[in-house]
Coordinates of C-alpha atoms and ligand atoms in Angstrom, one line a residue:
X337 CA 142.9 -10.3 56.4
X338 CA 141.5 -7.8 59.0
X339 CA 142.2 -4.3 58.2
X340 CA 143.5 -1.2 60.5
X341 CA 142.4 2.0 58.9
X342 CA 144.9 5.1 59.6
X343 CA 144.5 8.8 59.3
X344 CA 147.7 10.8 59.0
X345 CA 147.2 14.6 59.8
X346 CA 150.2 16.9 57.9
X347 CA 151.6 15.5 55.2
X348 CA 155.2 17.1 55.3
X349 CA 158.6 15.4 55.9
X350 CA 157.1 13.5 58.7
X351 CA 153.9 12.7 57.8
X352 CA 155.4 11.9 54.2
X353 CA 157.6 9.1 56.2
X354 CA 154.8 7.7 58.0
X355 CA 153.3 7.2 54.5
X356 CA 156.1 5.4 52.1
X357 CA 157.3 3.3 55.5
X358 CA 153.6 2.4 55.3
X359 CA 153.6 1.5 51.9
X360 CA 157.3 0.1 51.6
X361 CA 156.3 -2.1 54.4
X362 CA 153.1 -3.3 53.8
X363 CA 153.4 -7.0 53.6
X364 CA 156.2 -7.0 56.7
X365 CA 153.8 -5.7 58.6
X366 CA 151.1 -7.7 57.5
X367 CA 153.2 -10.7 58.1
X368 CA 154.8 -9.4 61.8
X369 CA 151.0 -8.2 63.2
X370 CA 148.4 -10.0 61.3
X371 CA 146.8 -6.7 60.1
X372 CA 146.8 -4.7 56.9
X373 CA 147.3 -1.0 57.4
X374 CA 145.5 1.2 55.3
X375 CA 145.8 5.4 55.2
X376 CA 142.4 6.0 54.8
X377 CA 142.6 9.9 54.8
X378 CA 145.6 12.7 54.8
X379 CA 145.0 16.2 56.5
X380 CA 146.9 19.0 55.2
X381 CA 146.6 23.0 54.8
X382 CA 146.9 23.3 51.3
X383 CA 145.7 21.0 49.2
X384 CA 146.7 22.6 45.7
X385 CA 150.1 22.1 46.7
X386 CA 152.0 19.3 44.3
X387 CA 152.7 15.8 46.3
X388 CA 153.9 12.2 45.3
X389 CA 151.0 9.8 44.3
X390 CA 148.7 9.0 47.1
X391 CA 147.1 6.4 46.2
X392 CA 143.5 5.1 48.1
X393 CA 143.7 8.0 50.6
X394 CA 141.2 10.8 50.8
X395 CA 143.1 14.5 51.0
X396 CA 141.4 17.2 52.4
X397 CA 141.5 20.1 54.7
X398 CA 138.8 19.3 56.8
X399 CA 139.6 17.6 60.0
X400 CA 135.8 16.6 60.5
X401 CA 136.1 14.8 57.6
X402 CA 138.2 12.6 59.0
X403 CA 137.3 12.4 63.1
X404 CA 133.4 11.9 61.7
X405 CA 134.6 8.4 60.1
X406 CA 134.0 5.5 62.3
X407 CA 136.4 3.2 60.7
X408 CA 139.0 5.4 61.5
X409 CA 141.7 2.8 64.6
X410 CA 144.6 5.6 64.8
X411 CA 145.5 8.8 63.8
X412 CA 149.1 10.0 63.0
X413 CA 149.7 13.7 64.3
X414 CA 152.3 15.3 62.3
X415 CA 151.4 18.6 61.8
X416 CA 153.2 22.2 63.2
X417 CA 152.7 23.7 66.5
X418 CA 150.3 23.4 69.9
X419 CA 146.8 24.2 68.4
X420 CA 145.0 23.0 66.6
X421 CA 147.1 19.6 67.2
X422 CA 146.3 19.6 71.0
X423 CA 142.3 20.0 70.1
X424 CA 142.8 17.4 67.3
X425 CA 143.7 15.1 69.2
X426 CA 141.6 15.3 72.4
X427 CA 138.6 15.2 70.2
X428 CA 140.5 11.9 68.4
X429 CA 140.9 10.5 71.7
X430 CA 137.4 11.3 72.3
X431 CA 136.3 9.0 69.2
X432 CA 138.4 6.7 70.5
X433 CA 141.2 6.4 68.1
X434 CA 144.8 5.5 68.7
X435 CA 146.8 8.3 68.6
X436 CA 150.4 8.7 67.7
X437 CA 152.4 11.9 67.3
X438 CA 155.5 13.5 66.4
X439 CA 154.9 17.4 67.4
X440 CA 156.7 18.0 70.5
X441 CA 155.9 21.5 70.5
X442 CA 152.4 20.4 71.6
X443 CA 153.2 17.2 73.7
X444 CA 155.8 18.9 75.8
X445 CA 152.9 21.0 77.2
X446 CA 149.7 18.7 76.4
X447 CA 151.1 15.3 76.6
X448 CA 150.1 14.7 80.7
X449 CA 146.9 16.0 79.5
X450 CA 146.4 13.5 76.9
X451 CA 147.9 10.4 78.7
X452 CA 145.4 10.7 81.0
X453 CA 142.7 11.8 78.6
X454 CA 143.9 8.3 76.6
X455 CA 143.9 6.5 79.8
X456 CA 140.6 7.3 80.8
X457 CA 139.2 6.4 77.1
X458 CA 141.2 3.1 77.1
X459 CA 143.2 4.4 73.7
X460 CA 147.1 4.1 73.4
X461 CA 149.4 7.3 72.9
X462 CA 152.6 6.7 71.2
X463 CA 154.9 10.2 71.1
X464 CA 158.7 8.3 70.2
X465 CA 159.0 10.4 67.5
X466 CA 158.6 13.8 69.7
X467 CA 162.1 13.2 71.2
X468 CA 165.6 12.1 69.8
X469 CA 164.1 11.5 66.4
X470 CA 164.8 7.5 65.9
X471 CA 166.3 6.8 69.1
X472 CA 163.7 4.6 70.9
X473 CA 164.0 6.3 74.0
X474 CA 160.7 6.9 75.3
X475 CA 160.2 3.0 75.1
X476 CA 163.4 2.5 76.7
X477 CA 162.9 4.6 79.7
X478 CA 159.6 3.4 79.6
X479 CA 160.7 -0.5 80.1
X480 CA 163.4 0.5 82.2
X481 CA 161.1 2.2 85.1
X482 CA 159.2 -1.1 85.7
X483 CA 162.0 -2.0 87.7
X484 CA 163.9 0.8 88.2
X485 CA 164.8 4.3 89.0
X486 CA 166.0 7.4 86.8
X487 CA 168.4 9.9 88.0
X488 CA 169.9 12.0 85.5
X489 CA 169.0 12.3 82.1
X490 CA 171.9 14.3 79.8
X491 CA 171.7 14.5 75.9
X492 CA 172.0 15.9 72.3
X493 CA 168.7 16.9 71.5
X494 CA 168.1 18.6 69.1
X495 CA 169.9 17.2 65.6
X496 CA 169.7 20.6 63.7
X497 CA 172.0 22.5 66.2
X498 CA 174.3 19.2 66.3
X499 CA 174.1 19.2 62.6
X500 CA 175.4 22.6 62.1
X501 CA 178.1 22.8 65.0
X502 CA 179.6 20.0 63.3
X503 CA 179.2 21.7 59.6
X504 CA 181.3 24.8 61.2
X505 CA 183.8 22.8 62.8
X506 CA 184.8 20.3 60.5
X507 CA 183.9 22.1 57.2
X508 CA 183.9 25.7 57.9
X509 CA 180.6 26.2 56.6
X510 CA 179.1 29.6 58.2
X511 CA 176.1 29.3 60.5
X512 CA 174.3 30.5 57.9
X513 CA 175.3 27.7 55.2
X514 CA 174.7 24.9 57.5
X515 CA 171.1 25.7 58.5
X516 CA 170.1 26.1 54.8
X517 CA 171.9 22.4 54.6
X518 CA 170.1 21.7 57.4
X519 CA 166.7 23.0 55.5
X520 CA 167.5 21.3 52.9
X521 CA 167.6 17.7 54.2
X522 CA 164.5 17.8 56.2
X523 CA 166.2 18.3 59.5
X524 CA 165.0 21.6 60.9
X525 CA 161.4 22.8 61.7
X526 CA 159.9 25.1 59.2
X527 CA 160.4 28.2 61.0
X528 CA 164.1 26.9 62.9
X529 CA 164.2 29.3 65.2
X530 CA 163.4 27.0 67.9
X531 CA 165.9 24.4 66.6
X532 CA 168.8 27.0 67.0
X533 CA 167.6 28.7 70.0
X534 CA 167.4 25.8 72.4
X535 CA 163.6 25.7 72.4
X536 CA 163.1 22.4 70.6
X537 CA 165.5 20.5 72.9
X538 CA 164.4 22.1 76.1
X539 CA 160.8 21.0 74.8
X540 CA 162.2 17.5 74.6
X541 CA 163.8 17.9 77.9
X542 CA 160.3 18.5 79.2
X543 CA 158.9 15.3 77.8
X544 CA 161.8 13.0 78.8
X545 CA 161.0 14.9 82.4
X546 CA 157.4 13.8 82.5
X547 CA 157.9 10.4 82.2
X548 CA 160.9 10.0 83.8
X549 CA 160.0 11.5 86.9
X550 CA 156.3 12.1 86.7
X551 CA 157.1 15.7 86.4
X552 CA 158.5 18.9 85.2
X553 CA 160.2 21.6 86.3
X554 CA 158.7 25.5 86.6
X555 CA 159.6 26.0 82.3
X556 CA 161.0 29.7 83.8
X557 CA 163.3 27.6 86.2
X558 CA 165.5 26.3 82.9
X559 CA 168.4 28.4 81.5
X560 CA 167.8 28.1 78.1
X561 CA 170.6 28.6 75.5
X562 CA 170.9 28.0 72.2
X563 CA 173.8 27.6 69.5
X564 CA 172.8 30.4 67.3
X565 CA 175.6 33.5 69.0
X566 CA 178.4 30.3 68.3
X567 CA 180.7 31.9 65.1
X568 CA 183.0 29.1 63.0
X569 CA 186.3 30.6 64.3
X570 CA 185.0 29.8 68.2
X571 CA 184.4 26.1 67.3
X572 CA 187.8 25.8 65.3
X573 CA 189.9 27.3 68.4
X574 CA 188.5 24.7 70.6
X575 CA 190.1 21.5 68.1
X576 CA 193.6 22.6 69.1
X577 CA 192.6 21.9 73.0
X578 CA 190.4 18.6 71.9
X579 CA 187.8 19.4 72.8
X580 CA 183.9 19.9 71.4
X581 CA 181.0 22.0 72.0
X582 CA 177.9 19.7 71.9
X583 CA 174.1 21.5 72.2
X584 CA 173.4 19.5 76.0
X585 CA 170.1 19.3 77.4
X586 CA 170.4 17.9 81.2
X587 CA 167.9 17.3 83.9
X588 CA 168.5 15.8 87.1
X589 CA 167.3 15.7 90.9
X590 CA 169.6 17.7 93.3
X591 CA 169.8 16.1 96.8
X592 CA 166.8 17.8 97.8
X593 CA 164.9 16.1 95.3
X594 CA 164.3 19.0 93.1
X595 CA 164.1 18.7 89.6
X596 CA 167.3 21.1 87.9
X597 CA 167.7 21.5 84.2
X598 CA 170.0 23.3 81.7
X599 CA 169.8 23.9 77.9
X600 CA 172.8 25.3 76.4
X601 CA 176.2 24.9 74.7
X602 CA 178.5 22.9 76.7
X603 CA 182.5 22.6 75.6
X604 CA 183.3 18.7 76.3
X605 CA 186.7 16.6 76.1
X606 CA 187.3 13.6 74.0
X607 CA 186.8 11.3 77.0
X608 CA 182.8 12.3 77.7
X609 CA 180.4 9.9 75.8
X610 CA 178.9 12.9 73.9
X611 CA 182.3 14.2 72.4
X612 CA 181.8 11.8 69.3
X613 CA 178.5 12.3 68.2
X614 CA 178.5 14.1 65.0
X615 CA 176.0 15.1 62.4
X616 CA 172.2 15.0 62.7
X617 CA 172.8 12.3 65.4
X618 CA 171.5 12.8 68.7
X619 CA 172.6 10.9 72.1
X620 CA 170.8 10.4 75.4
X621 CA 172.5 9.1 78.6
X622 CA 169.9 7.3 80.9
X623 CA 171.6 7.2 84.5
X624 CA 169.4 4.6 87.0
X625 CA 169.9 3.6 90.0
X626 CA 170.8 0.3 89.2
X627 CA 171.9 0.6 85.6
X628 CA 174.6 3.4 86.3
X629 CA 174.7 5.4 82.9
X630 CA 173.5 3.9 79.6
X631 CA 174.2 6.0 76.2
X632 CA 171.5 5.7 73.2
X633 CA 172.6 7.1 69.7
X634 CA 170.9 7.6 66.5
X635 CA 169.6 10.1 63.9
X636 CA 167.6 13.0 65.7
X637 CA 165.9 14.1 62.6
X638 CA 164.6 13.4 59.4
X639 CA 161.7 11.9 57.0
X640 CA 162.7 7.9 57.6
X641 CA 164.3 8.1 61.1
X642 CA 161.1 9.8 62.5
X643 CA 158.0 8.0 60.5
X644 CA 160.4 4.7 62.1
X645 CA 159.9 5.9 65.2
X646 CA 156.2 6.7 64.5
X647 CA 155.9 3.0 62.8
X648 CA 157.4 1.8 66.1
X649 CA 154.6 2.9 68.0
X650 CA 152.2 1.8 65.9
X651 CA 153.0 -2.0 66.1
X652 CA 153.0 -1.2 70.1
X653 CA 149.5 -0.2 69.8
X654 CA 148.5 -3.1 67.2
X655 CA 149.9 -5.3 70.1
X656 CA 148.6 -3.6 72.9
X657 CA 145.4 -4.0 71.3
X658 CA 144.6 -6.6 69.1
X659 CA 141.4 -7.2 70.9
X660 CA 140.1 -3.8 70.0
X661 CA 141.6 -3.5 66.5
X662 CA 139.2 -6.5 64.6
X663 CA 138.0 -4.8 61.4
X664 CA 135.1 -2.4 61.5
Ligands
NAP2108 P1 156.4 20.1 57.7 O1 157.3 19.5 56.7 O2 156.4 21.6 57.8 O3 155.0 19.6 57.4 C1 153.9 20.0 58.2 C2 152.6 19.4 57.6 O4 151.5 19.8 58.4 C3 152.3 19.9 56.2 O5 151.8 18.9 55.4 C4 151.2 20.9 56.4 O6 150.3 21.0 55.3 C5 150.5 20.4 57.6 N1 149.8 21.3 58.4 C6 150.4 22.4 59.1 N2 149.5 23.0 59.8 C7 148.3 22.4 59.6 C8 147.0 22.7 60.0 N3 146.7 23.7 60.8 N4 146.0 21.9 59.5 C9 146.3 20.8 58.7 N5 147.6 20.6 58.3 C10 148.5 21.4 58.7 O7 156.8 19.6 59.1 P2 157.5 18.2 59.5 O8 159.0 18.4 59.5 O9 156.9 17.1 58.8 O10 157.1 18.1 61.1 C11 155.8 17.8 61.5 C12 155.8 17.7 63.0 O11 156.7 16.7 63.4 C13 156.2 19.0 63.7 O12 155.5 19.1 64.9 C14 157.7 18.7 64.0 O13 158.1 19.5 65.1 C15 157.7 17.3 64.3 N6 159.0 16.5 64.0 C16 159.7 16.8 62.9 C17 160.9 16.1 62.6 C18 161.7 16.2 61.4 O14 162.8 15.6 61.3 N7 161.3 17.1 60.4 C19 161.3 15.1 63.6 C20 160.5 14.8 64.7 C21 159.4 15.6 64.9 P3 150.7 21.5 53.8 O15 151.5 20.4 53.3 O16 149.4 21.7 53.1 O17 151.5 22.8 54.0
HSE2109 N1 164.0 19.9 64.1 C1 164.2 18.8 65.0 C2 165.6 18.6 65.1 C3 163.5 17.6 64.4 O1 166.5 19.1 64.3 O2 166.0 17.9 66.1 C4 163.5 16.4 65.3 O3 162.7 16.6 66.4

């Protein structure tokens, strides 16, 4: 049975996912694709730190370790932050791995870089999990511009905030309370102040931009706002009125054909395809030209919702490339 051998670089709630869907699955995917997947070698920071059993993989701290090995097919980028992500994966690209990643943070700057980097390598890029956590919406705006054209783009983005607005509002937890919940399950970054101030979704705004319409706006254009100046009694005064404040990211062309954007709180009534969305869901409305508006909705966040999405992209790129994927 030809092999695929897999680096995964971070080993945290993401990378962790990637792992056990990797495992769990084994023998679906082996049946689906053809091709065992093996996890040849793990990259973290610290490797004292205590982990579940890792069986076969190498661990180590040293990414040369692992872009030195020729067997290596595809590497899974789950670590924090632009740098050194960004630099380990151009030089990934540049060994002529697959890559796949997860860090938004990174691809919301580097991404056009590294599509074209990819392009000119002949390697695959797969970056689902860097927006709406296990939504598959970079492969459905992806399909839907072969035939068609993208206008507006209007979401939840960024489950943490959603996660929390709807912990004050329906339980009365305190911002406070519902971030540590939100901690707790995996769903915000490690330092969250980019979940709470808009960052993260503008970020995913950004990508979502790129490939919708080839382009992105001047970052300093975009309002920003996030959810973090919202108090419990602000979110419990709007139920009497029915209506909901949802974190929205929006983009769309004016009729100039500009690019505008906005991050920020929005308050919403019970008939707008948003108002139900609760939890560490997210929701994206794709409005084309010949489509009219279509809404996706799924977990945003999480260990097994984002190594999906991650998993997802994988068996795009096993597709993609069977040709270049025989065993090493
Ligand atoms: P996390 O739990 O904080 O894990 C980060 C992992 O990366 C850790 O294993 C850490 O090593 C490793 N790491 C960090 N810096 C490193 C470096 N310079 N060199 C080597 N390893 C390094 O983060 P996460 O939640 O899994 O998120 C990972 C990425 O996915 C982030 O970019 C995040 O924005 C993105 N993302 C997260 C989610 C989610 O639901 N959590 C969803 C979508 C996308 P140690 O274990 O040794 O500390
Ligand atoms: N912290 C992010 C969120 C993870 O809460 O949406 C998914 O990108």
């Amino acid at each position: 049975m030809p092999s695929i051998k897999v680096a995964i670089l971070g080993f945290g709630t993401v990378g962790e996912g990637v792992f056990r869907i990797l495992q769990e699955k084994r023998e679906e995917i082996k049946k689906s694709t053809g091709f065992t997947v093996d996890v040849v070698s793990i990259l973290v920071k610290d490797k004292a730190k205590e982990r579940i059993p890792i069986r076969g993989a190498q661990i180590t701290d040293n990414i040369h370790e692992i872009l030195s090995n020729p067997e290596i097919d595809v590497v899974f980028e789950a670590i924090v932050g632009e740098e050194p992500a960004y630099t380990y994966l151009s030089d990934a690209i540049e060994k002529g791995c697959h890559i796949i990643t997860a860090n938004k943070k990174m691809f919301a700057k580097h991404g056009p870089a590294l599509l074209k980097h990819a392009e000119f390598r002949d390697v695959q890029v797969g970056f689902e999990a860097t927006t709406a956590g296990g939504i598959p919406i970079i492969r459905t705006v992806t399909n839907l511009l072969a035939g068609d054209r993208v206008k507006r783009i209007q979401g939840i983005l960024n489950g943490t905030s959603n996660f929390i607005l709807t912990k004050m509002r329906d339980e009365g937890f305190s911002f406070e309370q519902a971030l540590i919940d939100a901690q707790q399950n995996g769903y915000a970054e490690a330092d969250p102040t980019d979940d709470v101030s808009g960052a993260d979704a503008f970020r995913k705004l950004m990508i979502l931009s790129s490939l919708s319409f080839g382009q992105q706006p001047d970052w300093e254009d975009v309002p920003v706002v996030g959810i973090d100046h919202l108090e419990s009694v602000d979110l419990k005064d709007t139920v009497k009125d029915n209506l909901r404040y949802r974190h929205v990211a929006d983009i769309w062309k004016d009729e100039r054909g500009k690019l505008q954007a906005t991050v920020g709180p929005v308050l919403i009534g019970a008939n707008h395809p948003l108002f139900s969305i609760d939890g560490v869901d997210n929701a994206v409305i794709v409005e084309t030209e010949y489509l009219g508006p279509l809404t996706l909705v799924g977990p945003g966040a999480g260990m097994y919702p984002t190594g999906s999405a991650m998993i997802a992209d994988l068996l795009h790129v096993i597709r993609q490339h069977e040709a270049v994927m025989v065993p090493n």
